[in-house]
PDB file of C-alpha atoms in Angstrom:
ATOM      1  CA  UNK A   1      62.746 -16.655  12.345  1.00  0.00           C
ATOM      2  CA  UNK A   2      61.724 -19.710  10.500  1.00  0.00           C
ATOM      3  CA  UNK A   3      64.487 -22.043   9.418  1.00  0.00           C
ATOM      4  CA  UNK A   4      64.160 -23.704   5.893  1.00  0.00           C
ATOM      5  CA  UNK A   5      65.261 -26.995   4.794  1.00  0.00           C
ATOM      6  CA  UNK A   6      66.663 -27.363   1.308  1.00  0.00           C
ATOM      7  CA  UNK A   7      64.443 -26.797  -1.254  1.00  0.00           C
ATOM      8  CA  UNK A   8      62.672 -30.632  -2.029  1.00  0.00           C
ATOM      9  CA  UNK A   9      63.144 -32.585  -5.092  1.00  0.00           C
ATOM     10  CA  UNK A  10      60.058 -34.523  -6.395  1.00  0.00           C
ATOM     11  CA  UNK A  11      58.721 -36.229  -9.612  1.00  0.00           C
ATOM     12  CA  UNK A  12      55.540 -35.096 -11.452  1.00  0.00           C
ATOM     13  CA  UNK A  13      53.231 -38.076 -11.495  1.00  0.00           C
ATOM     14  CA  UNK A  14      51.288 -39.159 -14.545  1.00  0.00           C
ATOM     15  CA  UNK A  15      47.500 -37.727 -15.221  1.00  0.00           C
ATOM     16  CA  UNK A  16      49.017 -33.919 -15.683  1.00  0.00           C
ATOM     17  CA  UNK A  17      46.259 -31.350 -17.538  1.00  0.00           C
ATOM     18  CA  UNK A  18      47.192 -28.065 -18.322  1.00  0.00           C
ATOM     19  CA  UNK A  19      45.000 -25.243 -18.047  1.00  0.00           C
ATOM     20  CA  UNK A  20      44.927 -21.056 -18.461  1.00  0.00           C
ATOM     21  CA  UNK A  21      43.540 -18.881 -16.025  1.00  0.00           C
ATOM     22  CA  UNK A  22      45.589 -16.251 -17.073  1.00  0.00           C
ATOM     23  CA  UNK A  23      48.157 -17.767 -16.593  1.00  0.00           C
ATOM     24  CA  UNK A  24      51.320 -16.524 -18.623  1.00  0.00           C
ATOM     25  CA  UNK A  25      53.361 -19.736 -18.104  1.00  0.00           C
ATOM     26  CA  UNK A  26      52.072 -22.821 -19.174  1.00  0.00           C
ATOM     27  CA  UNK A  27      51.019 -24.168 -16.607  1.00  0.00           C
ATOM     28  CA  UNK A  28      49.086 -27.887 -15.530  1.00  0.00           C
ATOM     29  CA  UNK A  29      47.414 -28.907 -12.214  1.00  0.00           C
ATOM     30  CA  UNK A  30      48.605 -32.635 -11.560  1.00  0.00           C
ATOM     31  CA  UNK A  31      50.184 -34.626  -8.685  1.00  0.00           C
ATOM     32  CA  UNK A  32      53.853 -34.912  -7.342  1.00  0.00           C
ATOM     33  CA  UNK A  33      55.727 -37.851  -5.728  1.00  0.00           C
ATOM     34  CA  UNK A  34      57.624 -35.684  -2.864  1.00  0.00           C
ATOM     35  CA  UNK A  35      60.636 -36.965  -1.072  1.00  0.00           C
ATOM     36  CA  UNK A  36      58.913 -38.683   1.648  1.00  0.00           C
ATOM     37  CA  UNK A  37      56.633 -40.479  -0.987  1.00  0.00           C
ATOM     38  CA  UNK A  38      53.654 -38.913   0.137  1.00  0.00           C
ATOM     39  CA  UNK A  39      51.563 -37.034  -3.325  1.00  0.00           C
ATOM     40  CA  UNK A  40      50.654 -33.753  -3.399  1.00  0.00           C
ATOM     41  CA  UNK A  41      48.132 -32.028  -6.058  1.00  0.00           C
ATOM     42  CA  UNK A  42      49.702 -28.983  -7.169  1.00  0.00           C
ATOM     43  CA  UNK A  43      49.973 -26.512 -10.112  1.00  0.00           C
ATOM     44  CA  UNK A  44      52.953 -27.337 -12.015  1.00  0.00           C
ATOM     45  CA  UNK A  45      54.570 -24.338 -14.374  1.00  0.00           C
ATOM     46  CA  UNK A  46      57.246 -25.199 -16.937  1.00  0.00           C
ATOM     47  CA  UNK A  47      59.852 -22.378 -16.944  1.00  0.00           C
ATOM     48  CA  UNK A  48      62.900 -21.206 -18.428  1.00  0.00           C
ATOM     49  CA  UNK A  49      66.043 -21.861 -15.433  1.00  0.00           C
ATOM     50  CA  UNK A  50      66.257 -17.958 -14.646  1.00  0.00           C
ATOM     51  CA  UNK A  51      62.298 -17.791 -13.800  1.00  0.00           C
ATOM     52  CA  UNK A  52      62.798 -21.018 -11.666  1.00  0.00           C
ATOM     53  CA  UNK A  53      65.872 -19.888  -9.365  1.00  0.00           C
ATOM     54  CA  UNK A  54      64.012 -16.533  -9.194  1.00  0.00           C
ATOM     55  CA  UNK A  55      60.901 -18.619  -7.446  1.00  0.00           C
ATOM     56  CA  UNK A  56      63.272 -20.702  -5.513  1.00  0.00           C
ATOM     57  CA  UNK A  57      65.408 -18.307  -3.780  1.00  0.00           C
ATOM     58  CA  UNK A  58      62.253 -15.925  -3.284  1.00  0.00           C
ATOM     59  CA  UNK A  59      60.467 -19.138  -1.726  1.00  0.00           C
ATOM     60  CA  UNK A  60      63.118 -19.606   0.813  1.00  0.00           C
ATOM     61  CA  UNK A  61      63.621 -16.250   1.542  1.00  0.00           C
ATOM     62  CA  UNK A  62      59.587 -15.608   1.997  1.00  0.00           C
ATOM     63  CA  UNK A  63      60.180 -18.771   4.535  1.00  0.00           C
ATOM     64  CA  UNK A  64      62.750 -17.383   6.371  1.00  0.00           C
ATOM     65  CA  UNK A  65      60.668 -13.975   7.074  1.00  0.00           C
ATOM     66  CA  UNK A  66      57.765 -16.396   8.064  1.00  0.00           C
ATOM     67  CA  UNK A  67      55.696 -15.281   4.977  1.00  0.00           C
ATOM     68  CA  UNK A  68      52.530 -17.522   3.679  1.00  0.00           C
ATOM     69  CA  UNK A  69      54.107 -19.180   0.675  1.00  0.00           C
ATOM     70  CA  UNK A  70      53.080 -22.425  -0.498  1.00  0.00           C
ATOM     71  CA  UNK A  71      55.492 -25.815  -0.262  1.00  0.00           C
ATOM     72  CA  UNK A  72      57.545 -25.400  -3.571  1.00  0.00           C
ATOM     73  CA  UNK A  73      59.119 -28.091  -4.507  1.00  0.00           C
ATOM     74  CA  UNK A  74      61.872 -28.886  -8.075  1.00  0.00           C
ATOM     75  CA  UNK A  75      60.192 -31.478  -9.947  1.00  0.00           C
ATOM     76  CA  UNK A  76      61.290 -34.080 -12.749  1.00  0.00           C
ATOM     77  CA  UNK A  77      58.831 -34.432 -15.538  1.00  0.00           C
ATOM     78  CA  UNK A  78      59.303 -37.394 -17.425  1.00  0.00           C
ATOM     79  CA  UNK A  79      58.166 -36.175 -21.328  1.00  0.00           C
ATOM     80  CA  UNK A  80      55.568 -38.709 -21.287  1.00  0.00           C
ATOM     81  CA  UNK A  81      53.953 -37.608 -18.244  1.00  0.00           C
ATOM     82  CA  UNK A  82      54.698 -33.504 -19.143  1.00  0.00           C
ATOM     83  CA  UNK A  83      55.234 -32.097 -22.592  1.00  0.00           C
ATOM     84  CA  UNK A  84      57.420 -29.776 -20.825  1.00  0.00           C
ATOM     85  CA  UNK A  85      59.703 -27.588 -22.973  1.00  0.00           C
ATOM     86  CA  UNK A  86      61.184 -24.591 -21.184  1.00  0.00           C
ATOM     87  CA  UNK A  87      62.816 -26.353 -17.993  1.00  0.00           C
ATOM     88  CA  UNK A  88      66.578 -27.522 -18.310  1.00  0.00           C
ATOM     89  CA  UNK A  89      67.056 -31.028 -19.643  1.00  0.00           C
ATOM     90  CA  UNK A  90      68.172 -34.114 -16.585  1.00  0.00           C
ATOM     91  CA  UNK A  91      70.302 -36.391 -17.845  1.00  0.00           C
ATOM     92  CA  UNK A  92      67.677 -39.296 -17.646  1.00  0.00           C
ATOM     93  CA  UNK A  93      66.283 -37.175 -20.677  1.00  0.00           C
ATOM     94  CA  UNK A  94      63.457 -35.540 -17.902  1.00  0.00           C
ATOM     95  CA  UNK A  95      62.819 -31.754 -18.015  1.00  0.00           C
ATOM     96  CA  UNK A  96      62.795 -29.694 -14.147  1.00  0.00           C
ATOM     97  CA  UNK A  97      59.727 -27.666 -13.608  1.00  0.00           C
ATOM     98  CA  UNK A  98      58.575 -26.341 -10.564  1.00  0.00           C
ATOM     99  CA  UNK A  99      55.580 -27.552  -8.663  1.00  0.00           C
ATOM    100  CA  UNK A 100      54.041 -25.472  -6.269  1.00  0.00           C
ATOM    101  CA  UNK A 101      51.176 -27.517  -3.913  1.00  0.00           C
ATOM    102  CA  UNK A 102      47.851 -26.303  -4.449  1.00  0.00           C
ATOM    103  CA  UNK A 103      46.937 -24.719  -1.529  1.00  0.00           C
ATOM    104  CA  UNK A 104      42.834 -24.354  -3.371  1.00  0.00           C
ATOM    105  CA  UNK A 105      42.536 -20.489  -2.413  1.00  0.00           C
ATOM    106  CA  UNK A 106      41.426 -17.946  -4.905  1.00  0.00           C
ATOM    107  CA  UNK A 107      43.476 -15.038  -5.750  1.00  0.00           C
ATOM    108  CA  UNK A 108      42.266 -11.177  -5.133  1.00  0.00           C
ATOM    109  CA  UNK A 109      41.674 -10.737  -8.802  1.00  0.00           C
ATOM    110  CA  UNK A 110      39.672 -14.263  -9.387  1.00  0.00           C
ATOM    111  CA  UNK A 111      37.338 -13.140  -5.926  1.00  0.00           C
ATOM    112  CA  UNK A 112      36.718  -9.420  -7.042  1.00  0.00           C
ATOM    113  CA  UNK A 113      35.914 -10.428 -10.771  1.00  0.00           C
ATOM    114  CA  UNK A 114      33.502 -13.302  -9.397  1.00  0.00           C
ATOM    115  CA  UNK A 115      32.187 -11.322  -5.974  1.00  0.00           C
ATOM    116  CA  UNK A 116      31.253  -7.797  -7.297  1.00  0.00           C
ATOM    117  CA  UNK A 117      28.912  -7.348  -4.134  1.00  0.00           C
ATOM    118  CA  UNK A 118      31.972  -8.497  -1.989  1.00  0.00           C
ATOM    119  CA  UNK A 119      34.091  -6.513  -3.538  1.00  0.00           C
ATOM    120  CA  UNK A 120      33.950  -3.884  -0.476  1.00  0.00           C
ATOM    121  CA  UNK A 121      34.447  -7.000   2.175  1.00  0.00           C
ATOM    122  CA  UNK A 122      37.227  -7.815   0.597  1.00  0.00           C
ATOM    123  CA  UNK A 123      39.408  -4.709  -0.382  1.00  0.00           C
ATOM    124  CA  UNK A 124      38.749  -4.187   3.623  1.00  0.00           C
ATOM    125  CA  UNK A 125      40.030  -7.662   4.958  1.00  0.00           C
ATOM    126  CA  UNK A 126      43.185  -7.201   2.381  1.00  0.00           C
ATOM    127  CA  UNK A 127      43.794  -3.678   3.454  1.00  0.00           C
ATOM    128  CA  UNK A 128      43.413  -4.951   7.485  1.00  0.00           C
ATOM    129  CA  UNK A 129      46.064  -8.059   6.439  1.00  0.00           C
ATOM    130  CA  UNK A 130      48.505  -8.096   9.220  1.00  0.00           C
ATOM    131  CA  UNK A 131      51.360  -8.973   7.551  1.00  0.00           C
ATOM    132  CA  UNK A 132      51.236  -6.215   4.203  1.00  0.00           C
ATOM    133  CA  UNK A 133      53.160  -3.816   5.356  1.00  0.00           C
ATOM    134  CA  UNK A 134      56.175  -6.357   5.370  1.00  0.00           C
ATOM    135  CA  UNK A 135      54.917  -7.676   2.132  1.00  0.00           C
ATOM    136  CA  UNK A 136      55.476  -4.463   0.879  1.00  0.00           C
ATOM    137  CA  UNK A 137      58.923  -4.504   1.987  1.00  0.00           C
ATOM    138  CA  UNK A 138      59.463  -7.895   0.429  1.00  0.00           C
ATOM    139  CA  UNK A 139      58.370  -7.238  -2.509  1.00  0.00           C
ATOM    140  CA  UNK A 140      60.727  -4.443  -2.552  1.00  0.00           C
ATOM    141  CA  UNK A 141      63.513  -5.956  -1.116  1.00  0.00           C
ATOM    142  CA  UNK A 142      63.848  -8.797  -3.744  1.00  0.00           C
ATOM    143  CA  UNK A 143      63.039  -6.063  -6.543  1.00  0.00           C
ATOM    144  CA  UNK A 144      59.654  -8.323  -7.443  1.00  0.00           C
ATOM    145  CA  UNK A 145      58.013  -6.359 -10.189  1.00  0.00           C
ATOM    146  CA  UNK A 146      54.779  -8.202 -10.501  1.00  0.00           C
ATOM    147  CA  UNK A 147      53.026  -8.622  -7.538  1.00  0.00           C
ATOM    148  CA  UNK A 148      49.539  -8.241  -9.598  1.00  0.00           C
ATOM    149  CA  UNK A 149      46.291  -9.010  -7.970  1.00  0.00           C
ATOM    150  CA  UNK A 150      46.578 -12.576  -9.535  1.00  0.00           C
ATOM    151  CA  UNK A 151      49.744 -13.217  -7.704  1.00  0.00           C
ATOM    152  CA  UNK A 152      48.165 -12.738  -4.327  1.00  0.00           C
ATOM    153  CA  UNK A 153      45.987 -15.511  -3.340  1.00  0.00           C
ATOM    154  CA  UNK A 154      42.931 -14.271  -0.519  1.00  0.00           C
ATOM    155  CA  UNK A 155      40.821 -16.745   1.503  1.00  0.00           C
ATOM    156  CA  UNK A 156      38.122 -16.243   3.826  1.00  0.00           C
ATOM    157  CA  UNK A 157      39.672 -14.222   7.322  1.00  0.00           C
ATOM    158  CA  UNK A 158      43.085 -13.439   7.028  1.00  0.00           C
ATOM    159  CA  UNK A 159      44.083 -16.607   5.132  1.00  0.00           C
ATOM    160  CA  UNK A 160      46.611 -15.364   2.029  1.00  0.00           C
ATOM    161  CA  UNK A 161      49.498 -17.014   0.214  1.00  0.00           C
ATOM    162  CA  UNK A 162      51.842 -15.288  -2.218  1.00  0.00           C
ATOM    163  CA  UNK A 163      52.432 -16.977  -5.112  1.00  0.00           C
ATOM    164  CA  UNK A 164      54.666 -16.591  -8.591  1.00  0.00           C
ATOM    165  CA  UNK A 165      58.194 -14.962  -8.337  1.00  0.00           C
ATOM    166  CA  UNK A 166      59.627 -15.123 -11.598  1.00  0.00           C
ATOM    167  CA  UNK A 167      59.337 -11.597 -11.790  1.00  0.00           C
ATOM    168  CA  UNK A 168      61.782 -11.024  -8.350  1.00  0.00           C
ATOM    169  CA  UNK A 169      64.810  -9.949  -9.175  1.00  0.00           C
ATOM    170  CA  UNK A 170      63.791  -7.349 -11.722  1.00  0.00           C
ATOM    171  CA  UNK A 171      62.689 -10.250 -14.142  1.00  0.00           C
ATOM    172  CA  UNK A 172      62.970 -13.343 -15.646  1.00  0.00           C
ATOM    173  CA  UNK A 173      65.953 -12.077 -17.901  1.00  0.00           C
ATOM    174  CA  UNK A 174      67.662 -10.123 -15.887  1.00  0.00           C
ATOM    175  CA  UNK A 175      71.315  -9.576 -16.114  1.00  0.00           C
ATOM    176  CA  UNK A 176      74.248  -9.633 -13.626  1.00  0.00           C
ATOM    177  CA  UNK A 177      74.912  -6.014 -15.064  1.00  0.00           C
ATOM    178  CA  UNK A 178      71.821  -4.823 -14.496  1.00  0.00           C
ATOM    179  CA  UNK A 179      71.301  -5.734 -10.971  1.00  0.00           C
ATOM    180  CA  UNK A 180      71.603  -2.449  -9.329  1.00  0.00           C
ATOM    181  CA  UNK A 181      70.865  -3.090  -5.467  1.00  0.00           C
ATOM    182  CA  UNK A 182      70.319   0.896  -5.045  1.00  0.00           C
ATOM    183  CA  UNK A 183      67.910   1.472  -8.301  1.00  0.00           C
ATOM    184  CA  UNK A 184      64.370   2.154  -8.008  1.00  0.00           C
ATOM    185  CA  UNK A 185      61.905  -1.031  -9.289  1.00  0.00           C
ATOM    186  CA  UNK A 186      58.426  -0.934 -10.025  1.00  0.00           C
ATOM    187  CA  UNK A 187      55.952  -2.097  -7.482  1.00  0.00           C
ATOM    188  CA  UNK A 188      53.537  -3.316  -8.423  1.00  0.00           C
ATOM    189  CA  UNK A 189      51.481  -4.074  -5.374  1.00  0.00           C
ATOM    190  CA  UNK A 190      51.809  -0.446  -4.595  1.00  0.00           C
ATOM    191  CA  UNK A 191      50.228   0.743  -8.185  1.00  0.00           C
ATOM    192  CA  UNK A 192      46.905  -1.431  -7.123  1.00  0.00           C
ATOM    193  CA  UNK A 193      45.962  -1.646  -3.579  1.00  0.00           C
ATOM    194  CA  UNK A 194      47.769   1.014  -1.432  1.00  0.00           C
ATOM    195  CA  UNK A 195      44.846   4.061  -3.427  1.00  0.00           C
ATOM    196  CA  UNK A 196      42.490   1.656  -1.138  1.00  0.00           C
ATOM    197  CA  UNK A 197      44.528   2.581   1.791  1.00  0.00           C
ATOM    198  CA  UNK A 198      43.742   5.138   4.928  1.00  0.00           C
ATOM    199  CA  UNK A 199      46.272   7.912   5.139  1.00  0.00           C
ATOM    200  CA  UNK A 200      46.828   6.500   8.975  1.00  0.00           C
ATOM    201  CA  UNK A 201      46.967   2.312   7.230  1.00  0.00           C
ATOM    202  CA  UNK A 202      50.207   3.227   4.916  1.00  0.00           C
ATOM    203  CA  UNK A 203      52.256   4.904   7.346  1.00  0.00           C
ATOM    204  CA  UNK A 204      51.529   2.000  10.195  1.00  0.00           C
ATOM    205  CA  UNK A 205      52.595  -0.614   6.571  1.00  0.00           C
ATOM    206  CA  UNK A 206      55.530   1.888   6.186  1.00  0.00           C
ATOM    207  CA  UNK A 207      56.582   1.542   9.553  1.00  0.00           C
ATOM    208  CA  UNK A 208      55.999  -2.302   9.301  1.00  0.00           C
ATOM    209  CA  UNK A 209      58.440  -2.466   6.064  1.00  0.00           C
ATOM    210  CA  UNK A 210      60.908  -0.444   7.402  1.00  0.00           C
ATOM    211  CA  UNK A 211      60.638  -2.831  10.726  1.00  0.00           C
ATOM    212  CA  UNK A 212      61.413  -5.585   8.281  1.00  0.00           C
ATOM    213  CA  UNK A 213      65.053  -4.268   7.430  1.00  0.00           C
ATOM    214  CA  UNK A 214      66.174  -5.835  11.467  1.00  0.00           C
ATOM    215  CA  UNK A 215      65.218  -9.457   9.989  1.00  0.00           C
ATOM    216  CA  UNK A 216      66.875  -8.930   6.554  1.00  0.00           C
ATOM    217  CA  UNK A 217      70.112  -8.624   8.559  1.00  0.00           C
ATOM    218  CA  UNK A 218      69.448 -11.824  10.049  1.00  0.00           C
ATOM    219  CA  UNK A 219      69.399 -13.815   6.861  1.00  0.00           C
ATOM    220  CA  UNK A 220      72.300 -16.113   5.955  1.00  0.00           C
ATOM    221  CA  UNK A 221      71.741 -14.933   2.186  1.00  0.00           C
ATOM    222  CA  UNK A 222      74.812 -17.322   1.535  1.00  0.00           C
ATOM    223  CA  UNK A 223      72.804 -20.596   2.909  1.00  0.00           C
ATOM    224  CA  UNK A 224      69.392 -19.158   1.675  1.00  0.00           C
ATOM    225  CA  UNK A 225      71.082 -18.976  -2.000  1.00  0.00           C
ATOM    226  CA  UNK A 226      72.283 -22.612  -1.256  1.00  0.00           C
ATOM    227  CA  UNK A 227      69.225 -23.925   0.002  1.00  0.00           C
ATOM    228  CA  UNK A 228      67.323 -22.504  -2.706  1.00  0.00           C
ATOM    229  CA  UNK A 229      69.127 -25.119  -5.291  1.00  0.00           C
ATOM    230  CA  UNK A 230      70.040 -22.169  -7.643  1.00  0.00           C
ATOM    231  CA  UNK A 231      73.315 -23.687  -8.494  1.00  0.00           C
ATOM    232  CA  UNK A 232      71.494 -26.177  -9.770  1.00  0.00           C
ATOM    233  CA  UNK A 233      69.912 -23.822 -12.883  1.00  0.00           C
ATOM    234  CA  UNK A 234      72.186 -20.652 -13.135  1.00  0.00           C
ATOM    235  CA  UNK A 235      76.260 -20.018 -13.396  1.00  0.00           C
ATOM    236  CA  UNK A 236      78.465 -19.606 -10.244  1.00  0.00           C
ATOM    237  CA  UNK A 237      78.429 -15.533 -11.516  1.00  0.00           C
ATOM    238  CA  UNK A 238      74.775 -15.766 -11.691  1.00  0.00           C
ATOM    239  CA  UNK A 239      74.641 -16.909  -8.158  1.00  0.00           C
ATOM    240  CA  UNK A 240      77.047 -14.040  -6.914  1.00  0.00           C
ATOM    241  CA  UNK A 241      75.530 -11.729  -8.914  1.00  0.00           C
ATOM    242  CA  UNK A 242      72.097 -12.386  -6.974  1.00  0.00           C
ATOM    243  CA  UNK A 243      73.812 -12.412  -3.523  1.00  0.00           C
ATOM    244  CA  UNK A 244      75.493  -9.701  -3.887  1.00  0.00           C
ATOM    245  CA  UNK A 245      72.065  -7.670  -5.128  1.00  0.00           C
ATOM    246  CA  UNK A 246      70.091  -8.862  -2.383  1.00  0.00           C
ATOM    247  CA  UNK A 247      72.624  -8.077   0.533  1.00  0.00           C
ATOM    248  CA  UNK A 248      73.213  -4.921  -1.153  1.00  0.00           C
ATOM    249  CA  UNK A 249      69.228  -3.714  -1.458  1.00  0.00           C
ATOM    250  CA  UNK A 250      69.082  -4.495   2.473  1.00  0.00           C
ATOM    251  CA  UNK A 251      67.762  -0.376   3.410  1.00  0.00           C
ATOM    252  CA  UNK A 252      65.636  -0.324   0.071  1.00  0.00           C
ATOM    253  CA  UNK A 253      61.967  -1.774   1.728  1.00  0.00           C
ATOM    254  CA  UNK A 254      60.428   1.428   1.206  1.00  0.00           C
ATOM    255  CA  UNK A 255      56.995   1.460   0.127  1.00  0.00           C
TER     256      UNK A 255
END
């Protein structure tokens, strides 16, 4: 199983544009200075804290299952670089947003909206993925209730990366009280690509998720939490509340 550094602190470099693609966030493609001074180009989302430790712990723990996630990294945006709004305040007067590097793959939805003779080709080399039976379980796992087709990003082969988490954990406003690790979330995945399945595909991705409860149990969901930075944008009951959900939903990556 992978092992994940702390989650990387960078600064979002001048030159910023923002742009909607359907995009609920506001959102801006740009550059960031990462911690070894290299730049990245990367699409930049300004986001209230809850929606940013939702992405950050689901980043690490999509690392940790060796998942295809792009680098995600906690950025500074100085306000005359960013007119960022949403992100918690630094107390150099900065606002955090989250930067993840732009990995320049189209999503499911942008491919079958643009390729309607591909369409077929495509639905057949998602279906074939190797890895969606444990992103089912994921998804399930940390309760993500938006896994649309825009939040799924499909190259040419097998190359995918999931993308946008703010909805894990029920939602961006979720509550410690209503963190039930035993309720029943919507998945969304599951409402638009497993009618494409073969009766023989979803049980083999059942069997996969169900596979993916052995690594689960292998997670330090203590040191995942940690190196996530979460403390950093939510209370110390937040942070328990969280830990306590995912440990507790371990058994719940049914499909």
């Amino acid at each position: 199983m992978a092992i994940v550094p702390e989650i990387e602190l960078a600064t979002v470099l001048p030159g910023a544009l923002a742009f909607n693609e359907g995009n609920v966030s506001e959102t801006y493609r740009g550059q960031v200075l990462r911690s070894d001074l290299s730049t990245a180009n990367a699409i930049i989302k300004d986001v209230e804290a809850k929606e940013m430790a939702n992405e950050m712990i689901s980043f690490v723990l999509a690392r940790y299952l060796a998942l295809p996630i792009p680098d995600l990294v906690l950025a500074s945006a100085n306000p005359a670089d960013l007119p960022a709004v949403h992100g918690p305040l630094t107390a150099s007067g900065s606002r955090l947003v989250l930067a993840s590097v732009d990995v320049s793959v189209p999503s499911v939805v942008f491919r079958y909206t643009r390729d309607i003779p591909g369409r077929a080709r495509l639905l057949a080399a998602l279906t074939a993925w190797p890895p969606l039976g444990r992103l089912y379980g994921f998804d399930a796992w940390i309760a993500n209730v938006d896994r649309h087709a825009g939040n799924l990003l499909f190259g040419s082969g097998a190359e995918a990366w999931l993308i946008d988490h703010g909805y894990a954990f029920t939602g961006p406003n979720w509550t410690q009280s209503g963190l039930n690790p035993k309720a029943s979330y919507p998945h969304r995945l599951g409402d638009w690509l497993t009618g494409y399945l073969t009766v023989d595909n979803r049980e083999m991705r059942a069997r996969q998720a169900a596979a993916l409860e052995a690594d689960l149990k292998l997670i330090d969901v203590n040191a995942a939490i940690a190196a996530s930075r979460a403390a950093l944008l939510l209370s110390a009951d937040d942070i328990r509340a969280a830990r306590q959900f995912l440990s507790g939903r371990i058994g719940e990556v049914v499909t």
